[in-house]
PDB file of C-alpha atoms and ligand atoms in Angstrom:
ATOM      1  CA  UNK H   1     -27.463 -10.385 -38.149  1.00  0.00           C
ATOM      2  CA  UNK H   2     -29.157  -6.829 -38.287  1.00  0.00           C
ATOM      3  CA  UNK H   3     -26.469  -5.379 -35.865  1.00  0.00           C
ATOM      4  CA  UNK H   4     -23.520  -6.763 -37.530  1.00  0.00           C
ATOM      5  CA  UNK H   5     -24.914  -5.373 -40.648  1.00  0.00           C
ATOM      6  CA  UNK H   6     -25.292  -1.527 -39.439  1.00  0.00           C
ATOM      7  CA  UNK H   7     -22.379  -2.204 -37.890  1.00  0.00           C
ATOM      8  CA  UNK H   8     -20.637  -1.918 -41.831  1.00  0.00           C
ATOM      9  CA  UNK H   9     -23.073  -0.251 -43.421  1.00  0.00           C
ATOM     10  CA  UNK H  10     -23.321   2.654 -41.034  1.00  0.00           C
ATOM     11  CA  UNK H  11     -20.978   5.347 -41.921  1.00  0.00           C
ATOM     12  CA  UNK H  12     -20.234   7.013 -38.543  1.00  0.00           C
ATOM     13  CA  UNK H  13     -18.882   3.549 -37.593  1.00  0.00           C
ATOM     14  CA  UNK H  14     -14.993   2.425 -38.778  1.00  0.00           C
ATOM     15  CA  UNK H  15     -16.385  -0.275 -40.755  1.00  0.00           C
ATOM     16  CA  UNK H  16     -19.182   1.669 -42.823  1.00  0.00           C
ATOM     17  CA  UNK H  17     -16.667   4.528 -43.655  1.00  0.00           C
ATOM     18  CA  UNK H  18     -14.287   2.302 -44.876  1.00  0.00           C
ATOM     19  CA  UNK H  19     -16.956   0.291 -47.329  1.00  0.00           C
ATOM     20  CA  UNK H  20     -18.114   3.424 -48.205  1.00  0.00           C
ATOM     21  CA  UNK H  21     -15.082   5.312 -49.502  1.00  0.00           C
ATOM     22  CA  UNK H  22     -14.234   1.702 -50.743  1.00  0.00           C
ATOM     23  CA  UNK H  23     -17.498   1.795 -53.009  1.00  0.00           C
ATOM     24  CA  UNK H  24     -17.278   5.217 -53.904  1.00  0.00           C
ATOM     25  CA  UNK H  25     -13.457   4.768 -55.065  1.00  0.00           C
ATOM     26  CA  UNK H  26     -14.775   1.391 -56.796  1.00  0.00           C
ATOM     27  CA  UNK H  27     -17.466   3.416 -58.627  1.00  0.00           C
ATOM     28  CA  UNK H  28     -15.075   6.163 -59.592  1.00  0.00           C
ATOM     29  CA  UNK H  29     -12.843   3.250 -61.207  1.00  0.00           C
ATOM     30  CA  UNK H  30     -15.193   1.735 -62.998  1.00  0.00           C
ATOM     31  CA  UNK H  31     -16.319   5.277 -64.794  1.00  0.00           C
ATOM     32  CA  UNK H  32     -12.868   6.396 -65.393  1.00  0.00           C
ATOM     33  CA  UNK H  33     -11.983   3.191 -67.051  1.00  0.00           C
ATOM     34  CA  UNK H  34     -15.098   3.001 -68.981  1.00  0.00           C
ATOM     35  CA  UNK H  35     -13.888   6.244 -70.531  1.00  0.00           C
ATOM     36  CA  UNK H  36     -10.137   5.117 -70.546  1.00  0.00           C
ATOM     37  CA  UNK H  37     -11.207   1.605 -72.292  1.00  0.00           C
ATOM     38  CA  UNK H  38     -10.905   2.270 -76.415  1.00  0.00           C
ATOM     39  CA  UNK H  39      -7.897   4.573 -75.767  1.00  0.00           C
ATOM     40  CA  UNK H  40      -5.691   2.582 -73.436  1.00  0.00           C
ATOM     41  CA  UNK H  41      -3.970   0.487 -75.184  1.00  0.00           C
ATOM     42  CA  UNK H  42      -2.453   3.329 -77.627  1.00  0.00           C
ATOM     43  CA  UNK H  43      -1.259   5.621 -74.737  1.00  0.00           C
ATOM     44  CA  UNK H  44       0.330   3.131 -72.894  1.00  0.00           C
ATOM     45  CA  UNK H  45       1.668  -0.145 -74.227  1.00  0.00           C
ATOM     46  CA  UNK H  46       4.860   1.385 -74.857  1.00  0.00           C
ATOM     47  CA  UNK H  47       5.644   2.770 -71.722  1.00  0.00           C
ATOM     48  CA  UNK H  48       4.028  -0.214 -69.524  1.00  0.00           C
ATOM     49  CA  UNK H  49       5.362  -3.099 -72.160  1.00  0.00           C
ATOM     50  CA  UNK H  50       8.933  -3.695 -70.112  1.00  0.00           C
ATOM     51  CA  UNK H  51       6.842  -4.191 -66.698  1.00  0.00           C
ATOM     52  CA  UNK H  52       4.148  -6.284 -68.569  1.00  0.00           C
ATOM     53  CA  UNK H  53       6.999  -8.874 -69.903  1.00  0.00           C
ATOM     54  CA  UNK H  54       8.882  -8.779 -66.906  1.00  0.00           C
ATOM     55  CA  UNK H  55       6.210  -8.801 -64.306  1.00  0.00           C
ATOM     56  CA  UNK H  56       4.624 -11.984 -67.145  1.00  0.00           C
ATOM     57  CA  UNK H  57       8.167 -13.925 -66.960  1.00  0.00           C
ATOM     58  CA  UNK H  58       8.448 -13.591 -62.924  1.00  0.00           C
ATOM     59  CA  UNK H  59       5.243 -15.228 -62.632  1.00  0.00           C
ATOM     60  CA  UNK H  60       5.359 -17.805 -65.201  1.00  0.00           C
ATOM     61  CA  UNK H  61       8.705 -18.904 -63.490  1.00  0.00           C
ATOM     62  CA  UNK H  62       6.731 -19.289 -59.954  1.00  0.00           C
ATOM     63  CA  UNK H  63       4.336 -22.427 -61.734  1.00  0.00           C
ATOM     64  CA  UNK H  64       1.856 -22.479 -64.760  1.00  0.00           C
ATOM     65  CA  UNK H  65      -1.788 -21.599 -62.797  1.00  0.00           C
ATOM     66  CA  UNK H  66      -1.594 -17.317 -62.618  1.00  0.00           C
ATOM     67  CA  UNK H  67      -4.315 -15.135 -61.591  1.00  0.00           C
ATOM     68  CA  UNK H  68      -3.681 -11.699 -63.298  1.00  0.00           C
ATOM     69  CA  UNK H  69      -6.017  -9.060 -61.022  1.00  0.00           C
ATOM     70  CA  UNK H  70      -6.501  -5.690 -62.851  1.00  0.00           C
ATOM     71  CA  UNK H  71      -6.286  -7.377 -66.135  1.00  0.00           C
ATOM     72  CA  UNK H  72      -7.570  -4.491 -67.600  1.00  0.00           C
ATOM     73  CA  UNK H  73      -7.411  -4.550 -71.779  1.00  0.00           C
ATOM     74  CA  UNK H  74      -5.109  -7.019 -71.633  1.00  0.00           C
ATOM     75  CA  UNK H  75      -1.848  -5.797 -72.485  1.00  0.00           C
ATOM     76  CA  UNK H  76       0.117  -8.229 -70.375  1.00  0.00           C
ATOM     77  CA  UNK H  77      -1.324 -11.480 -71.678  1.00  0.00           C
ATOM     78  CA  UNK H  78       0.768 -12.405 -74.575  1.00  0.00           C
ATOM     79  CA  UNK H  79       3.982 -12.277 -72.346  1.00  0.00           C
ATOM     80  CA  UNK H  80       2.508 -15.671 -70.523  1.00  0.00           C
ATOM     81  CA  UNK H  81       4.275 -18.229 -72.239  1.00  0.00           C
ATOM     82  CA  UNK H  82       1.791 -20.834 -73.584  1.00  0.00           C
ATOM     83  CA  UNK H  83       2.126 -23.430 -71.344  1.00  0.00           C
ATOM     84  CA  UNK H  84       0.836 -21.366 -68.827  1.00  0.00           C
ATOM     85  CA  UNK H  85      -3.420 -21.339 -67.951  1.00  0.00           C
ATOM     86  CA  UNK H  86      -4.288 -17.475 -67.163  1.00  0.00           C
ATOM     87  CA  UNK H  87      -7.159 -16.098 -65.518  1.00  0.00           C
ATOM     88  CA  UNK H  88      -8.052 -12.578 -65.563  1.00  0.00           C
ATOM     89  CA  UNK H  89      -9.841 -10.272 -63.699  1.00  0.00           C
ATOM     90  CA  UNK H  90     -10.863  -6.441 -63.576  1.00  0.00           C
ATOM     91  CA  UNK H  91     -13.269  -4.758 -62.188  1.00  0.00           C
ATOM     92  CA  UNK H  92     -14.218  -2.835 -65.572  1.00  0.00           C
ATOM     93  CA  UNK H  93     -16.259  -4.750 -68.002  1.00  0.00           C
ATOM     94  CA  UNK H  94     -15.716  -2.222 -70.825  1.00  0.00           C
ATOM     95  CA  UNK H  95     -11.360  -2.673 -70.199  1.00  0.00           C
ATOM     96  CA  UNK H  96     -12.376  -6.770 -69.653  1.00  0.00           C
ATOM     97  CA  UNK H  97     -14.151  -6.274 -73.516  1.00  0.00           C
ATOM     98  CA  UNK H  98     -10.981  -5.350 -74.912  1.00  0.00           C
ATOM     99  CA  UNK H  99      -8.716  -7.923 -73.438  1.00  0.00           C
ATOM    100  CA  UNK H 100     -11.604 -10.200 -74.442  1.00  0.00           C
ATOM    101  CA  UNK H 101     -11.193  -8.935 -78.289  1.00  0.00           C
ATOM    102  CA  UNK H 102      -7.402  -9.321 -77.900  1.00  0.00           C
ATOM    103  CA  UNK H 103      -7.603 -12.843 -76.445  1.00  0.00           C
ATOM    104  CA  UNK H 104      -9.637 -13.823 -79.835  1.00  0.00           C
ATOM    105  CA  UNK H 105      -7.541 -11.680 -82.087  1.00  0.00           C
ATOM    106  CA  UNK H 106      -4.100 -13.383 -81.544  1.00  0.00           C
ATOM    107  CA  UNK H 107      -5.812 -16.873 -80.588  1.00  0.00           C
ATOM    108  CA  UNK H 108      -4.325 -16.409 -77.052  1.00  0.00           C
ATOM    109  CA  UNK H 109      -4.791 -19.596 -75.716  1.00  0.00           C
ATOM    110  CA  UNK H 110      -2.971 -19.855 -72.803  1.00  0.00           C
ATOM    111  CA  UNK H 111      -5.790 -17.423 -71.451  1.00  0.00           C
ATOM    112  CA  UNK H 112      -8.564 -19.761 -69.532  1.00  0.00           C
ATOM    113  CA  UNK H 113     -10.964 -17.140 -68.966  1.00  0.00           C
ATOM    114  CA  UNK H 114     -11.481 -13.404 -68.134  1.00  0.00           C
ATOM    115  CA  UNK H 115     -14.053 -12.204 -65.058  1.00  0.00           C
ATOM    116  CA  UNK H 116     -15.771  -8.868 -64.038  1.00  0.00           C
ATOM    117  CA  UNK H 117     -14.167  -9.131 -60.319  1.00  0.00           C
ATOM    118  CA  UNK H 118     -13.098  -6.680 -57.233  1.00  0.00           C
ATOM    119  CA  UNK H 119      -9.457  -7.799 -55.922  1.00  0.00           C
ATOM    120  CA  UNK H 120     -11.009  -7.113 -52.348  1.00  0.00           C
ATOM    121  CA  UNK H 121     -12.997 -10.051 -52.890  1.00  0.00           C
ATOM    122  CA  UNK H 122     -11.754 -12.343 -55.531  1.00  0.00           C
ATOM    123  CA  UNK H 123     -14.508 -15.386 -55.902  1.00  0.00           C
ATOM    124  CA  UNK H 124     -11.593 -18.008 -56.333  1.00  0.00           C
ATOM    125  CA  UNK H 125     -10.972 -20.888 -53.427  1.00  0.00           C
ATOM    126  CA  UNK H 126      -7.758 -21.074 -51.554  1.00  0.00           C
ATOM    127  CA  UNK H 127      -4.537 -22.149 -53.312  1.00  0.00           C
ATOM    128  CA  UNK H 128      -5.805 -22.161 -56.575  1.00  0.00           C
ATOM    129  CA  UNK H 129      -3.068 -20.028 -58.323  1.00  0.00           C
ATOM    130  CA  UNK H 130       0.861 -20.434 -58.547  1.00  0.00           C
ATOM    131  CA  UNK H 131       1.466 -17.035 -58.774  1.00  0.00           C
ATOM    132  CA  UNK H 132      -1.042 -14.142 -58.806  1.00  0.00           C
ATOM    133  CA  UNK H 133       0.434 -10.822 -61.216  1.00  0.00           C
ATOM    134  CA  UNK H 134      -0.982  -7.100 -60.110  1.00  0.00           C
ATOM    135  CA  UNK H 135       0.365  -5.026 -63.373  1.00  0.00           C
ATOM    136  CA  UNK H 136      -0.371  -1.323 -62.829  1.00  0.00           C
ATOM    137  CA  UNK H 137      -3.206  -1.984 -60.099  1.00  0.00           C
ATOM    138  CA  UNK H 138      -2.197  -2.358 -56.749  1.00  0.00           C
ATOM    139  CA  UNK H 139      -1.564   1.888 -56.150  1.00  0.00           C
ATOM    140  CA  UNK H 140      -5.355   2.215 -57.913  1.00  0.00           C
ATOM    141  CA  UNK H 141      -7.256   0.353 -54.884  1.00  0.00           C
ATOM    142  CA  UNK H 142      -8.736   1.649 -52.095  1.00  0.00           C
ATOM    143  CA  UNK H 143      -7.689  -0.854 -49.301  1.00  0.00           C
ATOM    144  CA  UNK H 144      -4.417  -2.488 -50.842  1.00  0.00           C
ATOM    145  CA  UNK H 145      -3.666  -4.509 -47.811  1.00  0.00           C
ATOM    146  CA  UNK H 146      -7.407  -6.392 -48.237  1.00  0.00           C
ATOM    147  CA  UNK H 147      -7.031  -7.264 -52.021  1.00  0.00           C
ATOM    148  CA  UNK H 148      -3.548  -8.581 -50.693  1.00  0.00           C
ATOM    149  CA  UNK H 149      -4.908 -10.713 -48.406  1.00  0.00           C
ATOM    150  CA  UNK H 150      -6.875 -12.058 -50.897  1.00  0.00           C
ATOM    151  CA  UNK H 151      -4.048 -12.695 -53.282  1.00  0.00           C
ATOM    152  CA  UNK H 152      -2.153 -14.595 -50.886  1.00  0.00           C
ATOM    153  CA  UNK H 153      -5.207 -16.627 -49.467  1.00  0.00           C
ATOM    154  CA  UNK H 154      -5.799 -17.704 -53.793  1.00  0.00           C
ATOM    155  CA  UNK H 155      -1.605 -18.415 -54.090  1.00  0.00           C
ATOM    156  CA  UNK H 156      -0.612 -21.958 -53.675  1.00  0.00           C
ATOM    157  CA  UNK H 157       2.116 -22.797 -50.967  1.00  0.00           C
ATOM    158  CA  UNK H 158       5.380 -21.621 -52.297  1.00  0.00           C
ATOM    159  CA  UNK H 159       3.318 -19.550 -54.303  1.00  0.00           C
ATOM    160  CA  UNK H 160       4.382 -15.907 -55.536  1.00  0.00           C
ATOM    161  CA  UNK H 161       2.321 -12.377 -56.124  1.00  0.00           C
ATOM    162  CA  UNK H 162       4.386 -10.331 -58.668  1.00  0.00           C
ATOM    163  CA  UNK H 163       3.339  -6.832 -57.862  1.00  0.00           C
ATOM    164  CA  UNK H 164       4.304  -3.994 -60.754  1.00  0.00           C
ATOM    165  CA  UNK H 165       3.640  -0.477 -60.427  1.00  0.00           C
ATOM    166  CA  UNK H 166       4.876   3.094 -59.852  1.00  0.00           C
ATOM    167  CA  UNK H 167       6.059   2.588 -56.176  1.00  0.00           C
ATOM    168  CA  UNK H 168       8.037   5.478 -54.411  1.00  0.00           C
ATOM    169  CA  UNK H 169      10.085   5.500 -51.571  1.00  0.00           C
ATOM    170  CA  UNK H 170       8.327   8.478 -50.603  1.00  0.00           C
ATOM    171  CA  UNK H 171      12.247  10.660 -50.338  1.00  0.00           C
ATOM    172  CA  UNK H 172      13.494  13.940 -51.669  1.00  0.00           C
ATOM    173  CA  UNK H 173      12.031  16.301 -54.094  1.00  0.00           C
ATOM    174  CA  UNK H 174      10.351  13.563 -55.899  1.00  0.00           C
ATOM    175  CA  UNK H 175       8.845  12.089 -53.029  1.00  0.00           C
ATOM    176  CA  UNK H 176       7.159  15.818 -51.613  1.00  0.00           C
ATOM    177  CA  UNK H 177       6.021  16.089 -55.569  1.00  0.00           C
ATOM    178  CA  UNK H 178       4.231  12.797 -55.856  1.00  0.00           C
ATOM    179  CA  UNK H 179       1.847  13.882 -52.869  1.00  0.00           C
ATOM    180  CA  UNK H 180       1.505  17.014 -54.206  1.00  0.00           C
ATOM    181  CA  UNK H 181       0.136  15.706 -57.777  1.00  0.00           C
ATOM    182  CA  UNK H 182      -1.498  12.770 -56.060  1.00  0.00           C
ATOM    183  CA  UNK H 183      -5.004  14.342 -55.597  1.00  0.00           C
ATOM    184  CA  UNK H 184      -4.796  15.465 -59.211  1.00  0.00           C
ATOM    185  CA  UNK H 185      -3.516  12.398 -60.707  1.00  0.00           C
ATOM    186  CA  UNK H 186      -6.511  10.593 -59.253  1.00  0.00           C
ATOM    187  CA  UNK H 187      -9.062  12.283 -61.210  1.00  0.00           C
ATOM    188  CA  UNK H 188      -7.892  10.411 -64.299  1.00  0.00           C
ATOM    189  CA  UNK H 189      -7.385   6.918 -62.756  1.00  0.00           C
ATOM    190  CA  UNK H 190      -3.414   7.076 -61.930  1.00  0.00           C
ATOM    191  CA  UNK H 191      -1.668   7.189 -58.463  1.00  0.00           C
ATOM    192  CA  UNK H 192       1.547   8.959 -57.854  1.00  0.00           C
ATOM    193  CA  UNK H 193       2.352   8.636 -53.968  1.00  0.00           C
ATOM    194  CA  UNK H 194       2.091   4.528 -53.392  1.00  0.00           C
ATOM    195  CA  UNK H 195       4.863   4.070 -51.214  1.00  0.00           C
ATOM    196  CA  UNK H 196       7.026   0.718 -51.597  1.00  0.00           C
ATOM    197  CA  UNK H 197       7.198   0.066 -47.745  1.00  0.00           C
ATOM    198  CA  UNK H 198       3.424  -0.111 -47.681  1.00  0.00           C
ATOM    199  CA  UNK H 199       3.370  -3.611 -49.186  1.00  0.00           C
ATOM    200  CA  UNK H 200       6.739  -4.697 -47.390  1.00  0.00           C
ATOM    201  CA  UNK H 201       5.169  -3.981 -44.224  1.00  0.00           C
ATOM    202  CA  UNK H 202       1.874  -5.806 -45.327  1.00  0.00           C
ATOM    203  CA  UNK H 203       4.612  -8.795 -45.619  1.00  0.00           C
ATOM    204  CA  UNK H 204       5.937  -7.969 -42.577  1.00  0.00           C
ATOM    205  CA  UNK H 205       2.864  -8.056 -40.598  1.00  0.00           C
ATOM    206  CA  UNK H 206       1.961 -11.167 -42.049  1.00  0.00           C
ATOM    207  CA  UNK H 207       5.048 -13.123 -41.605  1.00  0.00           C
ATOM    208  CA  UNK H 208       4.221 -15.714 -44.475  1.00  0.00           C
ATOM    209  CA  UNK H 209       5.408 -13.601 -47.723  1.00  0.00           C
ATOM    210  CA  UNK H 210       8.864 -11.993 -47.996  1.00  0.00           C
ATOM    211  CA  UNK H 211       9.151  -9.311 -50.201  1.00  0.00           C
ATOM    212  CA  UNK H 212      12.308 -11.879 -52.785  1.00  0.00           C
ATOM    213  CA  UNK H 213      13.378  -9.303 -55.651  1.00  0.00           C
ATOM    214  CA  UNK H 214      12.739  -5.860 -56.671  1.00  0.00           C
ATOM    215  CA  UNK H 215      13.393  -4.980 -60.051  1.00  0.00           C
ATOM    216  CA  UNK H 216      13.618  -1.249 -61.693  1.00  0.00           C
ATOM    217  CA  UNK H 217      11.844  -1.411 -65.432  1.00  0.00           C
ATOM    218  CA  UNK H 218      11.446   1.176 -67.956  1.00  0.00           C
ATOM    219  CA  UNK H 219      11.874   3.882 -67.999  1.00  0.00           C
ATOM    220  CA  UNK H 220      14.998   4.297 -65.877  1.00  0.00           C
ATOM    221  CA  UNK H 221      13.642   2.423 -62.864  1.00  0.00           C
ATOM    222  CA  UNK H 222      10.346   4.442 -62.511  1.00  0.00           C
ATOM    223  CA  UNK H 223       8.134   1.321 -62.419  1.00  0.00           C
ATOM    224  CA  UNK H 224       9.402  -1.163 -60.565  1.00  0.00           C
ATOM    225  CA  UNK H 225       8.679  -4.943 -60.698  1.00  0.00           C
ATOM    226  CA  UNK H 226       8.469  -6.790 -56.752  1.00  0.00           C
ATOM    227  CA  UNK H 227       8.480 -10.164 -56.381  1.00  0.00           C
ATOM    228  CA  UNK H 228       6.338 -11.163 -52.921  1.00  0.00           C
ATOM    229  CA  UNK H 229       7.468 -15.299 -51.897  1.00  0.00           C
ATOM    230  CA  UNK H 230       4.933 -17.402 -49.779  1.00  0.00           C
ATOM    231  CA  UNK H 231       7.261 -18.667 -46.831  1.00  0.00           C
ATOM    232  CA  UNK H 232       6.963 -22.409 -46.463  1.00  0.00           C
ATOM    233  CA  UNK H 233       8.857 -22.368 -42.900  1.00  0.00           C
ATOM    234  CA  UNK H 234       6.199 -19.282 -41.810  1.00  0.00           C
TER     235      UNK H 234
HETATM  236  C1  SAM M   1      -3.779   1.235 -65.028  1.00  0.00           C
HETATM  237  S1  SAM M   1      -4.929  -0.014 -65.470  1.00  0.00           S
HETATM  238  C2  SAM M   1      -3.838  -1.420 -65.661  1.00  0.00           C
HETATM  239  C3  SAM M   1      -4.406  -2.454 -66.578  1.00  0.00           C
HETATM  240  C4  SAM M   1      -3.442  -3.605 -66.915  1.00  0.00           C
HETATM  241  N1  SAM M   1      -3.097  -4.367 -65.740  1.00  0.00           N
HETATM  242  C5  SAM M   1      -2.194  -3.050 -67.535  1.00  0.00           C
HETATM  243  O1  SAM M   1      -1.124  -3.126 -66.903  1.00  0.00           O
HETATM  244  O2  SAM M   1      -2.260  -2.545 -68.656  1.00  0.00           O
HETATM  245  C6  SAM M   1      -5.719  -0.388 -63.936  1.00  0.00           C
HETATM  246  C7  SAM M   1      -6.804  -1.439 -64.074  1.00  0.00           C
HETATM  247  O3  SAM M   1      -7.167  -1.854 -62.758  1.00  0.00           O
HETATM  248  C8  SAM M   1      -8.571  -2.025 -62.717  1.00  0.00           C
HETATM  249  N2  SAM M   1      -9.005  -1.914 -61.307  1.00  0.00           N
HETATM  250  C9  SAM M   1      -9.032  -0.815 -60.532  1.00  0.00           C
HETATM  251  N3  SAM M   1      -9.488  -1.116 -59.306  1.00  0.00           N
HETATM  252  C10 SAM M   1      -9.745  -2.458 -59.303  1.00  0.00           C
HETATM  253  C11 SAM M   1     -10.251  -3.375 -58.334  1.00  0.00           C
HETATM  254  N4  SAM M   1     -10.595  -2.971 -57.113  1.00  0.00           N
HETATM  255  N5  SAM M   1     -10.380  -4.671 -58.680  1.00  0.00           N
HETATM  256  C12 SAM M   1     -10.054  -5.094 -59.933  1.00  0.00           C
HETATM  257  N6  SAM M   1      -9.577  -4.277 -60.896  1.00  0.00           N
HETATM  258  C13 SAM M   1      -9.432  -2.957 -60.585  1.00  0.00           C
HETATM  259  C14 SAM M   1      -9.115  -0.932 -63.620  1.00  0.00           C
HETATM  260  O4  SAM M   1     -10.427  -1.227 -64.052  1.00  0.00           O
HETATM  261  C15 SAM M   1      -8.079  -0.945 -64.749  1.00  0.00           C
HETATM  262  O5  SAM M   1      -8.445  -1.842 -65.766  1.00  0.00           O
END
């Protein structure tokens, strides 16, 4: 037991460096939301509102359980329509507080409940969830790939994740300026360089989701809206 534990706890070791920059990113999350939490919803409902209904819509048409990961204030949950039972999570409490005042507010009551919870380990069993929605998140955490293995293992067979985001294919001028800005960007919680083909190959290697649909939102296709189907032949 002792060795496995240095074994990911000790940082000159694969396994400790990647918990470590995984709790240090998690840590710089959680302080940049705290600060981010009573402004939020001002800056960006606008500009995130087309993903939020769209990304809401895909998933409510993949079955009426949905986990929403990255809940944050909540901007996304009255697009569920209200036959639908939402969970949310997030991994800041002070961005969970204000979806929880929105969830009283407009008497949201599709919305089952709302957890402090990391998307690299969500504490749901398998197949609980017809579709699980990542607004705005996925590009934010440190080991995508793990918190998507955890989305699939919570989807139900048949079962969708409905990933939306500012993904880039990485080409041209825009591509070379998105790395460039990417260290900067961090500072105050955004990502610029997330690459699309990093979560089609995450399908890929796993051979039971197929990337289905990718749809360009506002504005002008800069977020975009994918649509990752469980495989029931895989
Ligand atoms: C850009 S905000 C998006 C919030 C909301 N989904 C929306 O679209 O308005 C990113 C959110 O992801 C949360 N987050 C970042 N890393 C996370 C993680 N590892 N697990 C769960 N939530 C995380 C942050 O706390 C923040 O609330």
């Amino acid at each position: 037991m002792v060795s496995i534990l240095s074994f990911w706890t000790h940082p000159g070791i694969r396994g400790g460096t990647i918990l470590a920059t995984i709790r240090n990113s998690t840590e710089h999350q959680q302080k940049v939301y705290e600060r981010w939490a009573p402004v939020y919803d001002r800056v960006y409902r606008g500009l995130l509102r087309d993903g939020h209904r769209t990304a809401a819509r895909l998933a409510a048409e993949a079955g009426r359980d949905i986990l929403e990961v990255g809940v944050g204030t909540g901007l996304a949950l009255p697009y569920y329509p209200e036959h639908c039972r939402v969970v949310g999570v997030d991994l800041s409490e002070h961005m969970i507080a204000k979806a929880r005042e929105k969830v009283s507010r407009h008497r949201l009551g599709h919305v089952q409940a709302l957890h402090v919870m990391d998307a690299h380990h969500l504490d749901f069993a398998d197949r609980s969830f017809d579709a699980v929605c990542l607004p705005f998140v996925i590009t934010l955490i440190p080991d995508p790939e793990r918190a998507l293995d955890e989305c699939a293992r919570v989807t139900r067979p048949g079962g969708e994740i409905i990933v939306a985001s500012k993904l880039g294919d990485g080409r041209g001028i825009q591509g070379a300026i998105e790395e460039a800005v990417a260290p900067i960007v961090h500072r105050v919680g955004w990502s610029s360089a997330f690459r699309i083909s990093r979560i089609a190959e995450w399908a890929e290697r796993r051979g039971d989701f197929r990337v289905a649909e990718i749809r360009r939102v506002f504005p002008n296709g800069f977020f975009k809206v994918m649509r990752l189907k469980h495989r029931l032949d895989a």
